[in-house]
JSON list of C-alpha atoms in Angstrom, two decimals:
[
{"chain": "A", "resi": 4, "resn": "UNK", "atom": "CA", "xyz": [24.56, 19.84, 6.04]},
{"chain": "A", "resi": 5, "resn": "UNK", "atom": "CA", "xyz": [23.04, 22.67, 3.98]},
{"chain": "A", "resi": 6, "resn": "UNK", "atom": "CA", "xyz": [21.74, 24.85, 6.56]},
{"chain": "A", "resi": 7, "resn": "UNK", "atom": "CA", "xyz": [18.18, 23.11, 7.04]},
{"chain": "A", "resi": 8, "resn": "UNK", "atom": "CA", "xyz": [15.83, 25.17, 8.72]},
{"chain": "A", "resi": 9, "resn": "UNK", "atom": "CA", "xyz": [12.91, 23.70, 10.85]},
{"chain": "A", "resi": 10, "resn": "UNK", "atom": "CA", "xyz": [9.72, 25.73, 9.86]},
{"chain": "A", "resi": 11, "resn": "UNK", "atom": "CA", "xyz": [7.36, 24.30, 12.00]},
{"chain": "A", "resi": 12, "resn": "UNK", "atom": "CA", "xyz": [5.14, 21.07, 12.80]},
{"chain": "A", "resi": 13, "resn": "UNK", "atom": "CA", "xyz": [2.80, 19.65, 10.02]},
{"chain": "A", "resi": 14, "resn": "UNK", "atom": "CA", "xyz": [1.47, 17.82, 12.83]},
{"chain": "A", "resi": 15, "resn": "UNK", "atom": "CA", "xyz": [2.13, 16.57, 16.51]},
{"chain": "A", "resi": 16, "resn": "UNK", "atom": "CA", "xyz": [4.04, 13.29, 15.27]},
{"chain": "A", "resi": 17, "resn": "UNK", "atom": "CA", "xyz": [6.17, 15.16, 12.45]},
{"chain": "A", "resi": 18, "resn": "UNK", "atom": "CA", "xyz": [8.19, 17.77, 12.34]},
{"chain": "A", "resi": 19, "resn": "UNK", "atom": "CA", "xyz": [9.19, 19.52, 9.15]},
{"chain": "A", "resi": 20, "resn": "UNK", "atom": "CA", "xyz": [12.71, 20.39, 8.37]},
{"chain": "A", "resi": 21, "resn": "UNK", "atom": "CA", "xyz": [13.33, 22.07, 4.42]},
{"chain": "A", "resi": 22, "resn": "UNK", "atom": "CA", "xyz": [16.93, 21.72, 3.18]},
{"chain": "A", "resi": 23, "resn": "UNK", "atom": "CA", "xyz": [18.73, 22.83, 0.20]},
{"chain": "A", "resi": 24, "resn": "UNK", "atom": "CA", "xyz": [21.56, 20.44, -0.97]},
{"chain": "A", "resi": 25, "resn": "UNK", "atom": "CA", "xyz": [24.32, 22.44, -2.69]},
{"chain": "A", "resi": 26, "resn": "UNK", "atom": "CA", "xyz": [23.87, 22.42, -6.67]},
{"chain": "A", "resi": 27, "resn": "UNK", "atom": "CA", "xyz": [20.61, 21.09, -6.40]},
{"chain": "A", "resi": 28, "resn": "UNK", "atom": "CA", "xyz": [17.00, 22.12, -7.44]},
{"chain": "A", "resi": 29, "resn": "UNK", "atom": "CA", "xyz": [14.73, 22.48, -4.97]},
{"chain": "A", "resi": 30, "resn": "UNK", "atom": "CA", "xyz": [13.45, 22.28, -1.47]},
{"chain": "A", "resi": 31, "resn": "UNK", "atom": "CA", "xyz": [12.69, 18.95, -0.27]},
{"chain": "A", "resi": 32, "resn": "UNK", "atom": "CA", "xyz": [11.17, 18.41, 2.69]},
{"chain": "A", "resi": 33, "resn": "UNK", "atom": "CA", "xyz": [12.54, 15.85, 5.32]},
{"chain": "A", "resi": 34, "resn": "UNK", "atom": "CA", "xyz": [10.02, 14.48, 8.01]},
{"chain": "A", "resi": 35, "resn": "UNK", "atom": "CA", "xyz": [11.02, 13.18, 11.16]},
{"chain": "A", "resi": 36, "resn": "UNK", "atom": "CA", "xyz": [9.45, 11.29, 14.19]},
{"chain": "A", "resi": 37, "resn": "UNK", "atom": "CA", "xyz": [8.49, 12.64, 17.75]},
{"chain": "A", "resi": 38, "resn": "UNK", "atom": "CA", "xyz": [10.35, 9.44, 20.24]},
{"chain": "A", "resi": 39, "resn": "UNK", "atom": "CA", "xyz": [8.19, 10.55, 22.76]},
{"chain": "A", "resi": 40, "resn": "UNK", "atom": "CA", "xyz": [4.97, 9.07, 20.63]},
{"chain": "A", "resi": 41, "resn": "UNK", "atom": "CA", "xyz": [6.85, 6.32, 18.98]},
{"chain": "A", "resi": 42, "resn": "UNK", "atom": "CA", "xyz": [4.79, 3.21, 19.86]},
{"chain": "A", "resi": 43, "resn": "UNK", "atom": "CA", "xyz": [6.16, 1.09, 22.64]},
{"chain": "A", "resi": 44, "resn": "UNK", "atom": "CA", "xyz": [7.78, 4.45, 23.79]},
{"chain": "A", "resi": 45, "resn": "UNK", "atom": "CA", "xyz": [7.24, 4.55, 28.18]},
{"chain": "A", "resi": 46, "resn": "UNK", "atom": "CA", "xyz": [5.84, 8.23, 28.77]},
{"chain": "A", "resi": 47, "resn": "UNK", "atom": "CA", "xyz": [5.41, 9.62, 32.36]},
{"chain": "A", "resi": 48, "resn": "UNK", "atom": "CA", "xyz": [2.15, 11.62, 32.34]},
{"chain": "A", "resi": 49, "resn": "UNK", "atom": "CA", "xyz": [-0.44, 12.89, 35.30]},
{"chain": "A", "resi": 50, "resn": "UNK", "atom": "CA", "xyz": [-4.05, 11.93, 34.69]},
{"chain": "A", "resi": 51, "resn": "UNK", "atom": "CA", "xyz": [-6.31, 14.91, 35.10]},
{"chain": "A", "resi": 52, "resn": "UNK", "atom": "CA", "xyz": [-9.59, 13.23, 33.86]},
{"chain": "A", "resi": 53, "resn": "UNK", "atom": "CA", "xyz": [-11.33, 9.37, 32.98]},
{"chain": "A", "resi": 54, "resn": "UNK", "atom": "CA", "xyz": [-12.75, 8.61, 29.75]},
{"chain": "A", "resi": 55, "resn": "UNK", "atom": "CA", "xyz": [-15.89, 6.85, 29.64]},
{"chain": "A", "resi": 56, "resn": "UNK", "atom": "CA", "xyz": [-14.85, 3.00, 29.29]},
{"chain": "A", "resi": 57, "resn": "UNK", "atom": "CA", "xyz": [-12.45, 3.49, 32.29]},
{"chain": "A", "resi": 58, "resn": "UNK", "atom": "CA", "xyz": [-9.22, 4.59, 30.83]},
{"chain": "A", "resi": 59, "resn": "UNK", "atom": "CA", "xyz": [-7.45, 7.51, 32.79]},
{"chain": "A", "resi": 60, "resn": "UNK", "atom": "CA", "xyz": [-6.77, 10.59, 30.49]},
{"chain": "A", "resi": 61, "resn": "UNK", "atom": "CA", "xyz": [-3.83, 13.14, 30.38]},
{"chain": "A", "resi": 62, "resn": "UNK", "atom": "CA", "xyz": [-1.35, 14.67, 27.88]},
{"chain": "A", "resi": 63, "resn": "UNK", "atom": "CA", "xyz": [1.66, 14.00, 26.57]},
{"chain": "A", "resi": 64, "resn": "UNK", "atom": "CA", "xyz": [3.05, 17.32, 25.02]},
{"chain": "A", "resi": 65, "resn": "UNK", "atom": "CA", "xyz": [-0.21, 18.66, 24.30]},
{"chain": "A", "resi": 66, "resn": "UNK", "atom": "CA", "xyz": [-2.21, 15.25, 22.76]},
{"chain": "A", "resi": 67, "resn": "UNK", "atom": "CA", "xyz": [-4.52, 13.59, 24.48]},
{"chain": "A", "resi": 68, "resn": "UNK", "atom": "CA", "xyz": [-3.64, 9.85, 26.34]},
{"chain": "A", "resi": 69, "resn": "UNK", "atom": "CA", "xyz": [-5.76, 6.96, 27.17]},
{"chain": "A", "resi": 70, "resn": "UNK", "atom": "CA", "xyz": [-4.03, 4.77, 29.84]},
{"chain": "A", "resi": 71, "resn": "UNK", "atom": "CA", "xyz": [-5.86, 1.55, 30.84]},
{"chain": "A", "resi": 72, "resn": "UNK", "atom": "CA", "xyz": [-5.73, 1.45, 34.86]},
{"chain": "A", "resi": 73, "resn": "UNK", "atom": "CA", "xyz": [-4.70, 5.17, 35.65]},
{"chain": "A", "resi": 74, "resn": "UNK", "atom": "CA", "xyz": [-7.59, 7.10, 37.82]},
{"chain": "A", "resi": 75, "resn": "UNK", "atom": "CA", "xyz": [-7.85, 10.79, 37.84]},
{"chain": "A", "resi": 76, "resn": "UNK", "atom": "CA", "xyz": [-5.08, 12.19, 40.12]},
{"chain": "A", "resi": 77, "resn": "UNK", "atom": "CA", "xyz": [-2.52, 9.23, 39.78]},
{"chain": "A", "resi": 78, "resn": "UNK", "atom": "CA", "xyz": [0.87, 10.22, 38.16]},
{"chain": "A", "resi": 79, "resn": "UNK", "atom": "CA", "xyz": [2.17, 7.08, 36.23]},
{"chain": "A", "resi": 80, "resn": "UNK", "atom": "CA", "xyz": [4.74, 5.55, 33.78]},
{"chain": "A", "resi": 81, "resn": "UNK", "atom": "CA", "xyz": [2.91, 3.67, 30.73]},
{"chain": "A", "resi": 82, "resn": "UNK", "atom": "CA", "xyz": [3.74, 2.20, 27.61]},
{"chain": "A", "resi": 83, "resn": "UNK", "atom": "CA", "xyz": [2.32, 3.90, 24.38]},
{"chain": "A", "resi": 84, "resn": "UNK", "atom": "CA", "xyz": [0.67, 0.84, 22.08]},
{"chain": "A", "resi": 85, "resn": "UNK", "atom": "CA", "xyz": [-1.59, 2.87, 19.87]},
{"chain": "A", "resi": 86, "resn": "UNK", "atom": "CA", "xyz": [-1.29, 5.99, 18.44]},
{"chain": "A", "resi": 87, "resn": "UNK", "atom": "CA", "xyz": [-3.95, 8.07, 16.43]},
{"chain": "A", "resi": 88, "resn": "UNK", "atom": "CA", "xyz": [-3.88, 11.30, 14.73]},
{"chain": "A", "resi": 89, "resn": "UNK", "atom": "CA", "xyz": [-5.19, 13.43, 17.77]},
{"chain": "A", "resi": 90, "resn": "UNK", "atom": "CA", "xyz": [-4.75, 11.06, 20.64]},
{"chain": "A", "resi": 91, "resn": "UNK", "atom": "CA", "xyz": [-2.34, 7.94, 22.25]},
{"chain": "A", "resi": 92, "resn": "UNK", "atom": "CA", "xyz": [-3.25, 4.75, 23.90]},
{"chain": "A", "resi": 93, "resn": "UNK", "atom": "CA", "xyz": [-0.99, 3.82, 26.75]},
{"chain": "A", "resi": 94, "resn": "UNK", "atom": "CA", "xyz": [-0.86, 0.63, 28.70]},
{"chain": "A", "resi": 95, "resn": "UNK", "atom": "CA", "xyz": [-0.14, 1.40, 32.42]},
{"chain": "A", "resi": 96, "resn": "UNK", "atom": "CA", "xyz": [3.58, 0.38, 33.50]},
{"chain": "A", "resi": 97, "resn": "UNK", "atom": "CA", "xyz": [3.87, 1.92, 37.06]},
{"chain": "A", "resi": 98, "resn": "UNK", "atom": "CA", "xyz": [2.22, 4.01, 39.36]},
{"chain": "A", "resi": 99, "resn": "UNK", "atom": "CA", "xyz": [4.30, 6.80, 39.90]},
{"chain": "A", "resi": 100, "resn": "UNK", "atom": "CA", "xyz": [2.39, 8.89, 42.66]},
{"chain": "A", "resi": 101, "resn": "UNK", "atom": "CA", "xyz": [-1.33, 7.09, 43.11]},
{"chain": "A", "resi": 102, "resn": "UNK", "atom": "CA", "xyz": [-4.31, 9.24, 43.55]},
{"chain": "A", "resi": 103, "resn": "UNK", "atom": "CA", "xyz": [-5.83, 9.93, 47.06]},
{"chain": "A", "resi": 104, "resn": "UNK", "atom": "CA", "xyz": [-8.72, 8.23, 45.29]},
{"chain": "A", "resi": 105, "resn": "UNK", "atom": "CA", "xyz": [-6.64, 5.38, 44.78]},
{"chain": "A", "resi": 106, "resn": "UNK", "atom": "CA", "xyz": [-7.72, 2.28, 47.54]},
{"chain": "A", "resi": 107, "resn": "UNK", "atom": "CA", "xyz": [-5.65, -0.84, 47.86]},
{"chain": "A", "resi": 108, "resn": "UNK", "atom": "CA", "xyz": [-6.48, -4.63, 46.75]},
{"chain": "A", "resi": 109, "resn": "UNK", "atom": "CA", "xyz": [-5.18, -7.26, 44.71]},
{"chain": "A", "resi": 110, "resn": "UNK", "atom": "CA", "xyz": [-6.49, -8.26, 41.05]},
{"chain": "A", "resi": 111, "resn": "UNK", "atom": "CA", "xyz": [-8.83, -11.00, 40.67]},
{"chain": "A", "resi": 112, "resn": "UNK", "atom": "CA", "xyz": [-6.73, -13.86, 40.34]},
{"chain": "A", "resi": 113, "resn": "UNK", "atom": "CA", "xyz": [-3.79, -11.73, 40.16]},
{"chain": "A", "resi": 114, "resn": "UNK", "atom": "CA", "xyz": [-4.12, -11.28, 36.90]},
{"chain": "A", "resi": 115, "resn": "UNK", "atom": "CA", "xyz": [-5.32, -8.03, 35.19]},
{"chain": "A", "resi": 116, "resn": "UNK", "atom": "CA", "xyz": [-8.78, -8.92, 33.47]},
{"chain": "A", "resi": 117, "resn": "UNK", "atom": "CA", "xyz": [-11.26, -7.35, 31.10]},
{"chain": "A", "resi": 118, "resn": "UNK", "atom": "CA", "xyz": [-12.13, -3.39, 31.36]},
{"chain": "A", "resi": 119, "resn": "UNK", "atom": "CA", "xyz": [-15.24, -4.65, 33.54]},
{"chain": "A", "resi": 120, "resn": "UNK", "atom": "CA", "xyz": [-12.29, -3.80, 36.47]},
{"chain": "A", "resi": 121, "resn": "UNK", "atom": "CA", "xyz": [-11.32, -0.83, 35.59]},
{"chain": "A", "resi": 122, "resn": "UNK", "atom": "CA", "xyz": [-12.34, 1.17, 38.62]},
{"chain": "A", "resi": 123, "resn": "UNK", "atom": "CA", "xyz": [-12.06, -1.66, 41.08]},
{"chain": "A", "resi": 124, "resn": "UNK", "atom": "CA", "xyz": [-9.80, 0.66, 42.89]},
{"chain": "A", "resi": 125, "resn": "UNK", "atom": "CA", "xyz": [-11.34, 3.68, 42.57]},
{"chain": "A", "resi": 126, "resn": "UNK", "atom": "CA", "xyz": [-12.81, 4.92, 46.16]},
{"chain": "A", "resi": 127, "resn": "UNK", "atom": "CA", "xyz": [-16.80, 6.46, 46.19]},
{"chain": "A", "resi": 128, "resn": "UNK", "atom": "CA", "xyz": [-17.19, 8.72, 46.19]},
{"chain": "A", "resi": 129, "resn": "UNK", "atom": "CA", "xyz": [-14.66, 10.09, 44.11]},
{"chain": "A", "resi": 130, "resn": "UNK", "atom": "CA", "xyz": [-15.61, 7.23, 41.38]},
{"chain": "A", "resi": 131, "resn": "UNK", "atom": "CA", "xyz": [-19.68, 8.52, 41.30]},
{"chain": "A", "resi": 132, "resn": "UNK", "atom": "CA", "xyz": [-19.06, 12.43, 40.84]},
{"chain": "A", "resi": 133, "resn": "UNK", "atom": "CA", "xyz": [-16.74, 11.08, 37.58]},
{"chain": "A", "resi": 134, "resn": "UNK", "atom": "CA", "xyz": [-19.51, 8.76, 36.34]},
{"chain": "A", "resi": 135, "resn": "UNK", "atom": "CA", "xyz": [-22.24, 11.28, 36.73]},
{"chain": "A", "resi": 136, "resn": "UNK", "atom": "CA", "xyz": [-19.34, 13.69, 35.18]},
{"chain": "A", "resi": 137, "resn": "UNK", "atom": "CA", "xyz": [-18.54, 10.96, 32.25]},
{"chain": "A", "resi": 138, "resn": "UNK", "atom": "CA", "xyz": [-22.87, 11.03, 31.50]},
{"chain": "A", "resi": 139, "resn": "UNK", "atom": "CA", "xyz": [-23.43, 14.77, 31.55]},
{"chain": "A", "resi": 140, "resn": "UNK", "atom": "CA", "xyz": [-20.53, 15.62, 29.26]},
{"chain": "A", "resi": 141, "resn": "UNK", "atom": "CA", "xyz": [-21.71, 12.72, 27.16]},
{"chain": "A", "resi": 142, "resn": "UNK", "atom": "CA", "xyz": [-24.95, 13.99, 26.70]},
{"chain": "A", "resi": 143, "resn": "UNK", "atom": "CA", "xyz": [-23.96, 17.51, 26.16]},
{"chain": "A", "resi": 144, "resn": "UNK", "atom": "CA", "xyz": [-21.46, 16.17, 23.29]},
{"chain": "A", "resi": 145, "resn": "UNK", "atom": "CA", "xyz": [-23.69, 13.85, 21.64]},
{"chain": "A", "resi": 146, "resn": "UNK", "atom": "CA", "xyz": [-26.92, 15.04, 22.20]},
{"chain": "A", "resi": 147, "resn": "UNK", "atom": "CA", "xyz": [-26.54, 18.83, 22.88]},
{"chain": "A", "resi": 148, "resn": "UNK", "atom": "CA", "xyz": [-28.67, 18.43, 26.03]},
{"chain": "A", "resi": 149, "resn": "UNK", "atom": "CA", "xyz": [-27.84, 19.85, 29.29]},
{"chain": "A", "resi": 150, "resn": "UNK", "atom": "CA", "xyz": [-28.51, 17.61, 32.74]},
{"chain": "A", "resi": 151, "resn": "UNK", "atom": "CA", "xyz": [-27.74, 17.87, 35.66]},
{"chain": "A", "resi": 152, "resn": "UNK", "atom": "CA", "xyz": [-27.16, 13.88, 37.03]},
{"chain": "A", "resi": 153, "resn": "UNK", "atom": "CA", "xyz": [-28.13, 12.73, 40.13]},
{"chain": "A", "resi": 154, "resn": "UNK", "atom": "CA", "xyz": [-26.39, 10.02, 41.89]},
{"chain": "A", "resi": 155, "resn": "UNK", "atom": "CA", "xyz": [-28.18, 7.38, 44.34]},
{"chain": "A", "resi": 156, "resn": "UNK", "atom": "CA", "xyz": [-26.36, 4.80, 45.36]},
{"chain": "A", "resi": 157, "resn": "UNK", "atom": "CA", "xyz": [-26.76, 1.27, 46.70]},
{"chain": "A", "resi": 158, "resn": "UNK", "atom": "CA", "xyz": [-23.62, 0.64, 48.97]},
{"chain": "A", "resi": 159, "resn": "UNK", "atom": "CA", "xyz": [-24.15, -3.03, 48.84]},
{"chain": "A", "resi": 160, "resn": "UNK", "atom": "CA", "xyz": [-24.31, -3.19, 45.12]},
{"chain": "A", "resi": 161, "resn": "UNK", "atom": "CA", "xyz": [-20.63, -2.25, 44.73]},
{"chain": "A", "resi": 162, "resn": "UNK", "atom": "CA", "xyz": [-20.09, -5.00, 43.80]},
{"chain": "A", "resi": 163, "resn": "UNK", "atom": "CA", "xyz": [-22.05, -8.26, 42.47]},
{"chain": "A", "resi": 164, "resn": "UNK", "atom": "CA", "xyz": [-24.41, -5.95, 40.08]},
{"chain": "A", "resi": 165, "resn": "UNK", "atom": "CA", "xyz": [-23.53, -7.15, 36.32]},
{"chain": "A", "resi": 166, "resn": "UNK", "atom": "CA", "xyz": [-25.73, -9.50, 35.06]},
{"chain": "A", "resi": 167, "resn": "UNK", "atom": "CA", "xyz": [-24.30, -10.00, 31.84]},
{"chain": "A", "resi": 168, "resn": "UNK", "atom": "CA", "xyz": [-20.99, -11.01, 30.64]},
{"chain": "A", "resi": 169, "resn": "UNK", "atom": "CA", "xyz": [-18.96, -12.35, 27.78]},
{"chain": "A", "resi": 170, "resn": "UNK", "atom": "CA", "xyz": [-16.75, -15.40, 28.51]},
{"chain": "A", "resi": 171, "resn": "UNK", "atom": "CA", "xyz": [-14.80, -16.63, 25.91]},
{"chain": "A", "resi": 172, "resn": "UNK", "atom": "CA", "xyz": [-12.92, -20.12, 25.38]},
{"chain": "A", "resi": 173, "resn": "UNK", "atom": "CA", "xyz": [-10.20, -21.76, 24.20]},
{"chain": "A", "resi": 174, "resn": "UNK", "atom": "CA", "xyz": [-10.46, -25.13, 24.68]},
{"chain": "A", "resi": 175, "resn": "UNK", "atom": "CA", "xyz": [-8.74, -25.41, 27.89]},
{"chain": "A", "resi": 176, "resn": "UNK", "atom": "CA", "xyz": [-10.06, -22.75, 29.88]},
{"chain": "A", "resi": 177, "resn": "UNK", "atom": "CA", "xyz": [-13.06, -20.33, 30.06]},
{"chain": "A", "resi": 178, "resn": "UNK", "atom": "CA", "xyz": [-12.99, -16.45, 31.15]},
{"chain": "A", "resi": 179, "resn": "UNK", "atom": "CA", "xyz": [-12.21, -13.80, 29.41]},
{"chain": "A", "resi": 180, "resn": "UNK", "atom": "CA", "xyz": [-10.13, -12.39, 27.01]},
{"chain": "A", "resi": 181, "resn": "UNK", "atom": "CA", "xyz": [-6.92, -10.26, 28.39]},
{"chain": "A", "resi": 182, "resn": "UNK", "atom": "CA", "xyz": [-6.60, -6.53, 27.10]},
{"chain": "A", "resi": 183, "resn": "UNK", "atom": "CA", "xyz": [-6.02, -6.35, 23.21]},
{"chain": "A", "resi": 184, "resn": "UNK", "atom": "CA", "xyz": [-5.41, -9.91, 22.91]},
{"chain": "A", "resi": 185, "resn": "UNK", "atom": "CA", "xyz": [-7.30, -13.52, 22.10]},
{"chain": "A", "resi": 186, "resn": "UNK", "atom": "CA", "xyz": [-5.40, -15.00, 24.92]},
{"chain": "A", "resi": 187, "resn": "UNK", "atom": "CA", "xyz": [-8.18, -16.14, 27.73]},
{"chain": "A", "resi": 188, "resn": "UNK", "atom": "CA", "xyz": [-7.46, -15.47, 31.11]},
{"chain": "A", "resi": 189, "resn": "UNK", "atom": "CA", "xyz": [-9.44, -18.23, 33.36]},
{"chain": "A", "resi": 190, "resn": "UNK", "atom": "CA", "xyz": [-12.62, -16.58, 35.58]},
{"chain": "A", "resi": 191, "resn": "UNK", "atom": "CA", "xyz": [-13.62, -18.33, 38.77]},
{"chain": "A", "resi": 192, "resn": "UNK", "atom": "CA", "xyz": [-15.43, -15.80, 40.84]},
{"chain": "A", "resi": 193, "resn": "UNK", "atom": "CA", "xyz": [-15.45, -12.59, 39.47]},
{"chain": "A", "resi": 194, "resn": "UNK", "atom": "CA", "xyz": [-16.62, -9.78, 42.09]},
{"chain": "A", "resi": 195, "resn": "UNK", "atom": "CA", "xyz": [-18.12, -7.79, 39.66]},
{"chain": "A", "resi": 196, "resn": "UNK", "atom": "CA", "xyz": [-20.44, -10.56, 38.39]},
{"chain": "A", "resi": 197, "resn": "UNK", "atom": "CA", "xyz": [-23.86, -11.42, 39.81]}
]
């Protein structure tokens, strides 16, 4: 070794390290990965927030992360599958410490399904103050507007209220597709539908 130095990170997922080799010219510079981001890398992380689309959100040293299945208040394990230049994707592995919004059930044929589930097991009315939180930061992002959002709710319609879905087939079976994949997970009743 020649006595690197580390000056500093060009970004979250490199770190820079200069070096000068004896009798050489000069600097070169030597970048090296974060494991904690490396993809298929299993991060423990608390989720402080939920993303429209249902993901749960928290950090992993500083950057943002989208885990599919974590609610606000959960502390979990997951598997990192994506990564972007400001932000991870994680794929929920366990649940460390659940949220007190967290309510108990099994998975539709249990088997995770599409995102249409996502909040299956997130208790009202914890689950409304994030959706009406989800739309009014939405609209004040997008559309500059501020709103306040009013909830009214229909107890009964819980579940049974989509009216549209997308099933997909393979020639064996019909349902729809499991998360990031072509692979068709077979839909008798869903709850969720109409």
């Amino acid at each position: 070794e020649s006595g690197g130095r580390e000056v500093g990170c060009k970004d979250f997922y490199h770190c820079a390290l200069f070096r000068r080799m004896p009798g050489t010219g000069p600097f070169y510079l030597e970048l090296t990965m974060n494991p904690v981001t490396d993809t298929d890398a299993t991060v423990e992380l608390e989720i402080d927030a939920a993303a429209h689309g249902g993901d749960g959100v928290g950090r992993v040293s500083g950057v943002v992360c989208f885990v599919e299945g974590a609610l606000p208040g959960d502390r979990v394990a997951a598997r990192v599958y994506r990564r972007g230049p400001r932000a991870l994707w994680a794929a929920l592995s366990e649940i460390l410490d659940p949220s007190p919004a967290r309510i108990g059930g099994e998975d539709c044929s249990g088997k995770a399904c599409a995102s249409g589930c996502a909040w299956r097991f997130f208790a009202y009315p914890d689950q409304a103050t994030w959706k009406q939180r989800i739309v009014r930061d939405s609209l004040k992002r997008i559309g500059g507007i501020t709103a306040e959002i009013e909830w009214l709710e229909e107890p009964a319609l819980r579940f049974g209220y989509r009216t549209r879905a997308s099933f997909h087939g393979d020639g064996k079976a019909l349902g729809y597709y499991a998360p990031r994949t072509h692979t068709v997970i077979p839909t008798g009743d869903c709850p969720l539908n109409h």
